[in-house]
Amino acid sequence: LGNRLLPAFNTSSRLPWPKWNIATGKSAAPTGDPTILSEAGSVQLEFRCLTEQTGDLRYKEAGDKAFEAIQSAGMTGLMPVYLTPPDHSQVRVLASKFAFGALADSYYEYLLKQWLQNPADQHFKDLWLNVMDELPGLLRPRPTGSTTKGKSPLYRLIEVAPGGEAIWKMDHLSCYAPGMIALGLQEVPDEDLLEKGRNSTLWSVAEGLTESCVQMWTSTKTGLAPEFLNVRSTDPFDFKEVPRTGKHSFLRPETTESLFYLYRLTGDEKYRQWGEQLFRAILKHAKVDGGFSSVEDVNQIPTVKVDELQSFVMAETFKYLFLLFSPVDKLDLGSFVLNTEGHPLLRPPRKKRR
């Protein structure tokens, strides 16, 4: 499979074609399609692992060249979701929204995880910290670095248009973010976290965002999360009613992922309690004879089932729920890093944290 994918990276920019026919060895992308940030920026863990397992440097080099192409656009921190097409030799960012969910998510996730996979590559950690420093621009309310009586605000993770205007919606896809932040808090050296008050700010954001993500589930009639929710533009930035175009549920895994990481980091039983609520809602409203189905409308009971089971339901949603309720030794996060589809890849031996 790696050999069949490699030709997709043979472009003038070294960004991969977004769609590649592994049977014909040709691109299925129409000329002119932009490069999606998350697609070009989340192949690196897997290709590096393949090189480690085979000794063939071509895989690592292909992934690394794609990442270097993204960086050649000249931006650090938050980036627009679209870059120039792969056949443009000079990579530039395109005027497009800033987001942490769809089209962007796993690029940011892999900044941290590439560092965990190879701790000698400090620049990945530094790039991730730059993103964390800019993340408050997408949060409502904006973090202050302090909380009232120890309780974090219910943060909403919105989007920003190219012109700087707020787009008042929150993707469920962005609910991986608090888990990623929790992993970073566990792994990044203390001196980096103390700088700029990152430690207290990121703690508050991870806790408040996780609760918001749980609320995306528990606020509907079925207890299943919609694809996205609109957000009110005034404090306290409550969720609005479920939008018509986002009322479906694919049983996405991002909230269960964050519950797993937050529980591992804190040991707080509320994360398991919330996980049980989500699990019971899935059993009650999405179970069918052959497995679990997507649902057309999270506010309609009985639910109308869709004849499909998304691959991530088993690979991630239930895996993270299993790990949430399992002993720590079921998966040692010091020995493995989970890729964006929840597959464990070996990490180098863990050094003592400074």
mmCIF file of C-alpha atoms in Angstrom:
data_model
loop_
_atom_site.group_PDB
_atom_site.id
_atom_site.type_symbol
_atom_site.label_atom_id
_atom_site.label_comp_id
_atom_site.label_asym_id
_atom_site.label_seq_id
_atom_site.Cartn_x
_atom_site.Cartn_y
_atom_site.Cartn_z
ATOM 1 C CA LEU A 1 0.000 0.000 0.000
ATOM 2 C CA GLY A 2 2.825 2.380 0.824
ATOM 3 C CA ASN A 3 4.427 1.707 -2.544
ATOM 4 C CA ARG A 4 1.168 2.408 -4.331
ATOM 5 C CA LEU A 5 0.685 5.678 -2.461
ATOM 6 C CA LEU A 6 4.208 7.007 -2.967
ATOM 7 C CA PRO A 7 3.631 8.267 -6.545
ATOM 8 C CA ALA A 8 0.894 10.584 -5.212
ATOM 9 C CA PHE A 9 3.691 12.650 -3.642
ATOM 10 C CA ASN A 10 5.590 13.092 -6.932
ATOM 11 C CA THR A 11 4.301 16.612 -7.534
ATOM 12 C CA SER A 12 6.172 19.838 -8.220
ATOM 13 C CA SER A 13 5.302 21.078 -4.706
ATOM 14 C CA ARG A 14 5.746 17.699 -2.960
ATOM 15 C CA LEU A 15 2.227 18.090 -1.585
ATOM 16 C CA PRO A 16 0.289 14.865 -2.303
ATOM 17 C CA TRP A 17 -2.642 14.682 -4.670
ATOM 18 C CA PRO A 18 -5.807 14.650 -2.526
ATOM 19 C CA LYS A 19 -7.290 11.654 -4.336
ATOM 20 C CA TRP A 20 -5.178 8.834 -5.739
ATOM 21 C CA ASN A 21 -6.302 5.718 -7.549
ATOM 22 C CA ILE A 22 -3.994 2.988 -6.227
ATOM 23 C CA ALA A 23 -5.086 0.613 -9.002
ATOM 24 C CA THR A 24 -4.267 2.902 -11.932
ATOM 25 C CA GLY A 25 -1.553 4.940 -10.227
ATOM 26 C CA LYS A 26 -3.181 8.190 -11.331
ATOM 27 C CA SER A 27 -4.661 11.202 -9.591
ATOM 28 C CA ALA A 28 -8.439 11.328 -9.352
ATOM 29 C CA ALA A 29 -8.392 15.013 -8.402
ATOM 30 C CA PRO A 30 -9.715 17.594 -10.860
ATOM 31 C CA THR A 31 -7.068 20.118 -11.872
ATOM 32 C CA GLY A 32 -7.184 23.177 -9.675
ATOM 33 C CA ASP A 33 -8.512 21.605 -6.484
ATOM 34 C CA PRO A 34 -6.787 23.186 -3.470
ATOM 35 C CA THR A 35 -4.740 21.176 -1.008
ATOM 36 C CA ILE A 36 -6.528 20.542 2.266
ATOM 37 C CA LEU A 37 -4.311 21.323 5.252
ATOM 38 C CA SER A 38 -5.305 18.261 7.280
ATOM 39 C CA GLU A 39 -4.806 15.866 4.366
ATOM 40 C CA ALA A 40 -1.276 16.963 3.509
ATOM 41 C CA GLY A 41 -0.367 17.353 7.176
ATOM 42 C CA SER A 42 -1.413 14.005 8.603
ATOM 43 C CA VAL A 43 0.446 11.285 6.730
ATOM 44 C CA GLN A 44 3.745 11.751 8.513
ATOM 45 C CA LEU A 45 3.299 9.426 11.510
ATOM 46 C CA GLU A 46 2.298 6.504 9.342
ATOM 47 C CA PHE A 47 4.998 6.976 6.709
ATOM 48 C CA ARG A 48 7.711 7.384 9.349
ATOM 49 C CA CYS A 49 6.490 4.215 11.044
ATOM 50 C CA LEU A 50 6.626 2.377 7.722
ATOM 51 C CA THR A 51 10.225 3.484 7.223
ATOM 52 C CA GLU A 52 11.077 2.317 10.741
ATOM 53 C CA GLN A 53 9.543 -1.090 10.085
ATOM 54 C CA THR A 54 11.049 -1.612 6.613
ATOM 55 C CA GLY A 55 14.242 0.439 6.595
ATOM 56 C CA ASP A 56 13.065 2.059 3.347
ATOM 57 C CA LEU A 57 13.631 5.811 3.659
ATOM 58 C CA ARG A 58 11.297 6.691 0.776
ATOM 59 C CA TYR A 59 8.199 6.689 2.965
ATOM 60 C CA LYS A 60 9.579 9.014 5.631
ATOM 61 C CA GLU A 61 11.028 11.306 2.978
ATOM 62 C CA ALA A 62 7.682 11.583 1.177
ATOM 63 C CA GLY A 63 5.850 12.519 4.380
ATOM 64 C CA ASP A 64 8.571 14.915 5.495
ATOM 65 C CA LYS A 65 8.705 16.661 2.112
ATOM 66 C CA ALA A 66 4.933 17.194 2.248
ATOM 67 C CA PHE A 67 5.280 18.732 5.697
ATOM 68 C CA GLU A 68 8.173 20.927 4.572
ATOM 69 C CA ALA A 69 6.041 22.088 1.641
ATOM 70 C CA ILE A 70 3.341 23.250 4.044
ATOM 71 C CA GLN A 71 5.920 25.138 6.092
ATOM 72 C CA SER A 72 7.343 26.747 2.948
ATOM 73 C CA ALA A 73 4.132 28.783 2.703
ATOM 74 C CA GLY A 74 5.695 30.913 5.421
ATOM 75 C CA MET A 75 3.075 30.705 8.181
ATOM 76 C CA THR A 76 3.350 29.304 11.686
ATOM 77 C CA GLY A 77 0.641 28.972 14.295
ATOM 78 C CA LEU A 78 -2.914 28.802 12.993
ATOM 79 C CA MET A 79 -3.161 28.377 9.226
ATOM 80 C CA PRO A 80 -5.962 28.713 6.647
ATOM 81 C CA VAL A 81 -7.539 25.409 5.712
ATOM 82 C CA TYR A 82 -6.556 25.556 2.018
ATOM 83 C CA LEU A 83 -3.183 25.680 0.255
ATOM 84 C CA THR A 84 -2.380 25.898 -3.439
ATOM 85 C CA PRO A 85 -2.952 22.727 -5.502
ATOM 86 C CA PRO A 86 -0.159 20.122 -5.526
ATOM 87 C CA ASP A 87 0.925 21.006 -9.065
ATOM 88 C CA HIS A 88 1.835 24.568 -8.026
ATOM 89 C CA SER A 89 5.555 24.461 -7.299
ATOM 90 C CA GLN A 90 5.428 27.538 -5.047
ATOM 91 C CA VAL A 91 3.222 26.650 -2.077
ATOM 92 C CA ARG A 92 1.022 29.455 -0.781
ATOM 93 C CA VAL A 93 -1.880 29.649 1.610
ATOM 94 C CA LEU A 94 -5.223 30.466 -0.003
ATOM 95 C CA ALA A 95 -7.754 32.936 1.363
ATOM 96 C CA SER A 96 -9.866 30.538 3.414
ATOM 97 C CA LYS A 97 -11.182 30.174 6.929
ATOM 98 C CA PHE A 98 -9.197 29.415 10.070
ATOM 99 C CA ALA A 99 -10.635 26.405 11.873
ATOM 100 C CA PHE A 100 -9.702 23.615 14.257
ATOM 101 C CA GLY A 101 -12.232 21.092 12.977
ATOM 102 C CA ALA A 102 -12.948 19.905 9.437
ATOM 103 C CA LEU A 103 -10.148 20.468 6.896
ATOM 104 C CA ALA A 104 -7.561 21.395 9.546
ATOM 105 C CA ASP A 105 -7.828 19.124 12.599
ATOM 106 C CA SER A 106 -5.198 16.418 12.216
ATOM 107 C CA TYR A 107 -2.517 18.822 10.959
ATOM 108 C CA TYR A 108 -2.431 20.395 14.424
ATOM 109 C CA GLU A 109 -2.706 17.012 16.120
ATOM 110 C CA TYR A 110 0.309 15.726 14.193
ATOM 111 C CA LEU A 111 2.522 18.659 15.183
ATOM 112 C CA LEU A 112 2.481 17.315 18.732
ATOM 113 C CA LYS A 113 2.498 13.644 17.786
ATOM 114 C CA GLN A 114 5.418 13.909 15.348
ATOM 115 C CA TRP A 115 7.430 15.282 18.250
ATOM 116 C CA LEU A 116 6.296 12.385 20.467
ATOM 117 C CA GLN A 117 7.271 9.951 17.727
ATOM 118 C CA ASN A 118 10.716 11.532 17.438
ATOM 119 C CA PRO A 119 11.538 13.777 20.432
ATOM 120 C CA ALA A 120 14.762 14.956 18.786
ATOM 121 C CA ASP A 121 12.624 16.946 16.318
ATOM 122 C CA GLN A 122 12.056 19.832 18.699
ATOM 123 C CA HIS A 123 10.685 22.093 15.977
ATOM 124 C CA PHE A 124 7.447 20.066 15.934
ATOM 125 C CA LYS A 125 6.919 20.802 19.621
ATOM 126 C CA ASP A 126 7.702 24.476 19.027
ATOM 127 C CA LEU A 127 5.241 24.670 16.135
ATOM 128 C CA TRP A 128 2.561 23.064 18.298
ATOM 129 C CA LEU A 129 3.188 25.542 21.104
ATOM 130 C CA ASN A 130 2.846 28.397 18.589
ATOM 131 C CA VAL A 131 -0.564 27.019 17.657
ATOM 132 C CA MET A 132 -1.560 26.796 21.320
ATOM 133 C CA ASP A 133 -0.545 30.432 21.790
ATOM 134 C CA GLU A 134 -2.874 31.463 18.944
ATOM 135 C CA LEU A 135 -5.746 29.099 19.786
ATOM 136 C CA PRO A 136 -7.522 31.676 22.040
ATOM 137 C CA GLY A 137 -8.410 33.580 18.869
ATOM 138 C CA LEU A 138 -10.835 30.761 18.028
ATOM 139 C CA LEU A 139 -12.241 30.366 21.541
ATOM 140 C CA ARG A 140 -15.315 32.019 23.034
ATOM 141 C CA PRO A 141 -15.105 33.226 25.698
ATOM 142 C CA ARG A 142 -11.440 34.098 25.285
ATOM 143 C CA PRO A 143 -9.292 32.448 27.973
ATOM 144 C CA THR A 144 -8.021 34.698 30.761
ATOM 145 C CA GLY A 145 -5.629 32.227 32.364
ATOM 146 C CA SER A 146 -7.689 32.091 35.544
ATOM 147 C CA THR A 147 -10.912 30.339 36.513
ATOM 148 C CA THR A 148 -13.650 31.091 39.010
ATOM 149 C CA LYS A 149 -13.526 28.769 42.026
ATOM 150 C CA GLY A 150 -11.559 26.273 39.987
ATOM 151 C CA LYS A 151 -14.298 25.777 37.364
ATOM 152 C CA SER A 152 -13.389 26.287 33.714
ATOM 153 C CA PRO A 153 -15.745 28.215 31.395
ATOM 154 C CA LEU A 154 -17.679 26.321 28.755
ATOM 155 C CA TYR A 155 -15.453 27.192 25.827
ATOM 156 C CA ARG A 156 -16.759 27.044 22.262
ATOM 157 C CA LEU A 157 -14.300 26.481 19.434
ATOM 158 C CA ILE A 158 -15.524 28.574 16.513
ATOM 159 C CA GLU A 159 -14.101 29.445 13.089
ATOM 160 C CA VAL A 160 -12.821 32.698 11.604
ATOM 161 C CA ALA A 161 -13.392 33.857 8.025
ATOM 162 C CA PRO A 162 -10.485 35.066 5.848
ATOM 163 C CA GLY A 163 -11.420 38.659 6.617
ATOM 164 C CA GLY A 164 -11.357 38.087 10.366
ATOM 165 C CA GLU A 165 -15.115 37.803 10.953
ATOM 166 C CA ALA A 166 -16.277 35.122 13.381
ATOM 167 C CA ILE A 167 -18.137 32.127 11.968
ATOM 168 C CA TRP A 168 -20.429 31.157 14.823
ATOM 169 C CA LYS A 169 -20.379 27.376 14.572
ATOM 170 C CA MET A 170 -18.576 24.580 16.387
ATOM 171 C CA ASP A 171 -17.710 21.331 14.594
ATOM 172 C CA HIS A 172 -17.869 18.092 16.520
ATOM 173 C CA LEU A 173 -14.659 17.262 14.637
ATOM 174 C CA SER A 174 -12.916 19.933 16.734
ATOM 175 C CA CYS A 175 -13.630 17.963 19.908
ATOM 176 C CA TYR A 176 -10.314 16.128 19.539
ATOM 177 C CA ALA A 177 -8.659 19.363 20.705
ATOM 178 C CA PRO A 178 -9.061 19.012 24.488
ATOM 179 C CA GLY A 179 -7.642 15.490 24.378
ATOM 180 C CA MET A 180 -4.699 16.697 22.310
ATOM 181 C CA ILE A 181 -4.130 19.539 24.789
ATOM 182 C CA ALA A 182 -4.261 17.081 27.711
ATOM 183 C CA LEU A 183 -1.667 14.896 25.986
ATOM 184 C CA GLY A 184 0.519 17.943 25.494
ATOM 185 C CA LEU A 185 0.180 18.941 29.143
ATOM 186 C CA GLN A 186 1.374 15.475 30.089
ATOM 187 C CA GLU A 187 4.340 15.420 27.708
ATOM 188 C CA VAL A 188 5.661 18.927 27.064
ATOM 189 C CA PRO A 189 8.473 19.994 29.432
ATOM 190 C CA ASP A 190 7.458 22.117 32.397
ATOM 191 C CA GLU A 191 9.611 25.074 31.351
ATOM 192 C CA ASP A 192 7.673 25.335 28.073
ATOM 193 C CA LEU A 193 4.312 25.138 29.838
ATOM 194 C CA LEU A 194 5.226 27.773 32.416
ATOM 195 C CA GLU A 195 6.207 30.204 29.681
ATOM 196 C CA LYS A 196 3.446 32.712 28.778
ATOM 197 C CA GLY A 197 1.203 31.163 31.433
ATOM 198 C CA ARG A 198 0.440 28.278 29.101
ATOM 199 C CA ASN A 199 -0.078 25.718 31.852
ATOM 200 C CA SER A 200 -3.053 27.370 33.562
ATOM 201 C CA THR A 201 -4.593 28.544 30.287
ATOM 202 C CA LEU A 202 -4.362 25.151 28.588
ATOM 203 C CA TRP A 203 -5.710 23.332 31.635
ATOM 204 C CA SER A 204 -8.751 25.575 31.645
ATOM 205 C CA VAL A 205 -9.268 25.203 27.898
ATOM 206 C CA ALA A 206 -8.963 21.386 27.968
ATOM 207 C CA GLU A 207 -11.508 21.068 30.792
ATOM 208 C CA GLY A 208 -13.957 23.653 29.462
ATOM 209 C CA LEU A 209 -13.858 22.394 25.886
ATOM 210 C CA THR A 210 -14.387 18.802 26.982
ATOM 211 C CA GLU A 211 -17.539 19.770 28.853
ATOM 212 C CA SER A 212 -18.761 21.715 25.806
ATOM 213 C CA CYS A 213 -18.203 18.665 23.633
ATOM 214 C CA VAL A 214 -20.156 16.475 26.040
ATOM 215 C CA GLN A 215 -22.910 19.082 25.942
ATOM 216 C CA MET A 216 -23.084 18.667 22.160
ATOM 217 C CA TRP A 217 -24.278 15.126 22.904
ATOM 218 C CA THR A 218 -26.402 15.570 26.017
ATOM 219 C CA SER A 219 -28.303 18.632 24.765
ATOM 220 C CA THR A 220 -30.137 16.683 22.043
ATOM 221 C CA LYS A 221 -33.228 14.500 22.463
ATOM 222 C CA THR A 222 -31.332 11.316 21.592
ATOM 223 C CA GLY A 223 -28.158 12.207 23.478
ATOM 224 C CA LEU A 224 -26.230 11.860 20.187
ATOM 225 C CA ALA A 225 -24.076 14.739 18.960
ATOM 226 C CA PRO A 226 -24.913 16.497 15.680
ATOM 227 C CA GLU A 227 -22.237 17.179 13.082
ATOM 228 C CA PHE A 228 -21.996 20.787 14.242
ATOM 229 C CA LEU A 229 -23.858 23.381 16.276
ATOM 230 C CA ASN A 230 -24.291 27.103 15.796
ATOM 231 C CA VAL A 231 -23.093 29.302 18.642
ATOM 232 C CA ARG A 232 -24.658 32.511 19.954
ATOM 233 C CA SER A 233 -22.476 35.550 19.356
ATOM 234 C CA THR A 234 -22.929 37.021 22.839
ATOM 235 C CA ASP A 235 -21.685 35.911 26.247
ATOM 236 C CA PRO A 236 -22.101 33.156 27.517
ATOM 237 C CA PHE A 237 -21.979 31.888 23.900
ATOM 238 C CA ASP A 238 -24.595 29.172 24.325
ATOM 239 C CA PHE A 239 -25.337 26.644 21.629
ATOM 240 C CA LYS A 240 -28.314 27.423 19.418
ATOM 241 C CA GLU A 241 -30.813 24.883 18.132
ATOM 242 C CA VAL A 242 -29.453 22.057 15.993
ATOM 243 C CA PRO A 243 -29.106 23.366 12.405
ATOM 244 C CA ARG A 244 -30.900 21.591 9.576
ATOM 245 C CA THR A 245 -27.650 20.919 7.710
ATOM 246 C CA GLY A 246 -25.886 19.524 10.773
ATOM 247 C CA LYS A 247 -28.603 17.472 12.484
ATOM 248 C CA HIS A 248 -27.199 14.071 11.482
ATOM 249 C CA SER A 249 -24.844 11.968 13.590
ATOM 250 C CA PHE A 250 -22.061 9.752 12.283
ATOM 251 C CA LEU A 251 -21.281 8.647 15.879
ATOM 252 C CA ARG A 252 -18.015 10.542 15.621
ATOM 253 C CA PRO A 253 -15.210 9.682 18.070
ATOM 254 C CA GLU A 254 -13.660 13.022 19.008
ATOM 255 C CA THR A 255 -15.499 13.491 22.313
ATOM 256 C CA THR A 256 -14.797 9.942 23.496
ATOM 257 C CA GLU A 257 -11.161 10.498 22.522
ATOM 258 C CA SER A 258 -10.926 13.581 24.713
ATOM 259 C CA LEU A 259 -12.729 11.885 27.603
ATOM 260 C CA PHE A 260 -10.090 9.143 27.475
ATOM 261 C CA TYR A 261 -7.164 11.573 27.584
ATOM 262 C CA LEU A 262 -8.724 13.788 30.266
ATOM 263 C CA TYR A 263 -9.444 10.786 32.459
ATOM 264 C CA ARG A 264 -5.921 9.453 31.996
ATOM 265 C CA LEU A 265 -4.483 12.823 32.973
ATOM 266 C CA THR A 266 -6.746 13.643 35.927
ATOM 267 C CA GLY A 267 -8.315 10.404 37.182
ATOM 268 C CA ASP A 268 -11.566 12.382 37.601
ATOM 269 C CA GLU A 269 -14.502 9.958 37.490
ATOM 270 C CA LYS A 270 -16.757 12.537 35.826
ATOM 271 C CA TYR A 271 -15.089 11.725 32.510
ATOM 272 C CA ARG A 272 -16.082 8.077 32.851
ATOM 273 C CA GLN A 273 -19.601 9.102 33.862
ATOM 274 C CA TRP A 274 -19.908 11.257 30.765
ATOM 275 C CA GLY A 275 -18.499 8.429 28.662
ATOM 276 C CA GLU A 276 -21.178 6.104 30.000
ATOM 277 C CA GLN A 277 -23.875 8.602 29.024
ATOM 278 C CA LEU A 278 -22.561 8.731 25.464
ATOM 279 C CA PHE A 279 -22.256 4.951 25.270
ATOM 280 C CA ARG A 280 -25.824 4.375 26.465
ATOM 281 C CA ALA A 281 -27.164 6.930 23.967
ATOM 282 C CA ILE A 282 -25.405 5.094 21.128
ATOM 283 C CA LEU A 283 -26.783 1.741 22.298
ATOM 284 C CA LYS A 284 -30.307 3.109 22.627
ATOM 285 C CA HIS A 285 -30.586 5.113 19.434
ATOM 286 C CA ALA A 286 -28.010 3.827 16.910
ATOM 287 C CA LYS A 287 -27.801 0.056 17.390
ATOM 288 C CA VAL A 288 -29.044 -2.149 14.552
ATOM 289 C CA ASP A 289 -28.849 -5.880 13.887
ATOM 290 C CA GLY A 290 -25.587 -5.603 11.973
ATOM 291 C CA GLY A 291 -23.832 -3.094 14.208
ATOM 292 C CA PHE A 292 -24.329 0.642 14.667
ATOM 293 C CA SER A 293 -25.654 3.106 12.132
ATOM 294 C CA SER A 294 -25.474 6.806 11.433
ATOM 295 C CA VAL A 295 -28.640 8.694 12.380
ATOM 296 C CA GLU A 296 -30.481 11.248 10.241
ATOM 297 C CA ASP A 297 -31.709 13.564 12.997
ATOM 298 C CA VAL A 298 -30.398 13.667 16.580
ATOM 299 C CA ASN A 299 -33.631 15.274 17.797
ATOM 300 C CA GLN A 300 -36.032 12.717 16.326
ATOM 301 C CA ILE A 301 -37.186 9.706 18.364
ATOM 302 C CA PRO A 302 -37.384 6.978 17.216
ATOM 303 C CA THR A 303 -34.299 7.652 15.137
ATOM 304 C CA VAL A 304 -34.191 7.176 11.386
ATOM 305 C CA LYS A 305 -31.174 4.975 10.725
ATOM 306 C CA VAL A 306 -28.834 5.364 7.747
ATOM 307 C CA ASP A 307 -27.626 2.152 6.095
ATOM 308 C CA GLU A 308 -23.948 2.715 6.897
ATOM 309 C CA LEU A 309 -21.370 2.140 9.605
ATOM 310 C CA GLN A 310 -18.517 4.624 9.469
ATOM 311 C CA SER A 311 -15.152 2.906 9.894
ATOM 312 C CA PHE A 312 -14.141 5.227 12.732
ATOM 313 C CA VAL A 313 -17.009 4.030 14.939
ATOM 314 C CA MET A 314 -15.147 0.806 15.696
ATOM 315 C CA ALA A 315 -11.618 2.109 15.093
ATOM 316 C CA GLU A 316 -12.065 5.097 17.414
ATOM 317 C CA THR A 317 -15.427 5.758 19.073
ATOM 318 C CA PHE A 318 -15.686 2.368 20.772
ATOM 319 C CA LYS A 319 -11.926 1.936 21.124
ATOM 320 C CA TYR A 320 -11.652 5.133 23.142
ATOM 321 C CA LEU A 321 -14.666 4.149 25.238
ATOM 322 C CA PHE A 322 -13.036 0.769 25.890
ATOM 323 C CA LEU A 323 -9.779 2.445 26.897
ATOM 324 C CA LEU A 324 -11.645 4.970 29.061
ATOM 325 C CA PHE A 325 -12.945 2.128 31.229
ATOM 326 C CA SER A 326 -9.834 -0.067 31.029
ATOM 327 C CA PRO A 327 -6.824 -0.252 33.351
ATOM 328 C CA VAL A 328 -3.904 1.950 32.357
ATOM 329 C CA ASP A 329 -1.786 -1.048 31.341
ATOM 330 C CA LYS A 330 -4.162 -1.810 28.469
ATOM 331 C CA LEU A 331 -2.417 0.974 26.553
ATOM 332 C CA ASP A 332 0.713 2.690 27.832
ATOM 333 C CA LEU A 333 0.750 6.188 26.350
ATOM 334 C CA GLY A 334 4.439 6.373 27.155
ATOM 335 C CA SER A 335 5.073 3.511 24.730
ATOM 336 C CA PHE A 336 2.556 4.308 21.990
ATOM 337 C CA VAL A 337 1.246 7.330 20.162
ATOM 338 C CA LEU A 338 -2.225 7.031 18.645
ATOM 339 C CA ASN A 339 -2.565 8.259 15.092
ATOM 340 C CA THR A 340 -5.550 10.287 13.932
ATOM 341 C CA GLU A 341 -7.588 7.111 13.375
ATOM 342 C CA GLY A 342 -6.818 5.710 16.815
ATOM 343 C CA HIS A 343 -4.164 3.186 15.735
ATOM 344 C CA PRO A 344 -1.250 2.786 18.195
ATOM 345 C CA LEU A 345 2.230 3.334 16.789
ATOM 346 C CA LEU A 346 5.345 2.623 18.830
ATOM 347 C CA ARG A 347 7.174 5.527 20.444
ATOM 348 C CA PRO A 348 10.874 5.556 21.319
ATOM 349 C CA PRO A 349 11.707 4.759 24.970
ATOM 350 C CA ARG A 350 10.429 7.500 27.238
ATOM 351 C CA LYS A 351 12.949 9.813 28.842
ATOM 352 C CA LYS A 352 12.432 11.315 32.260
ATOM 353 C CA ARG A 353 10.387 14.484 31.977
ATOM 354 C CA ARG A 354 12.227 17.668 32.840
#
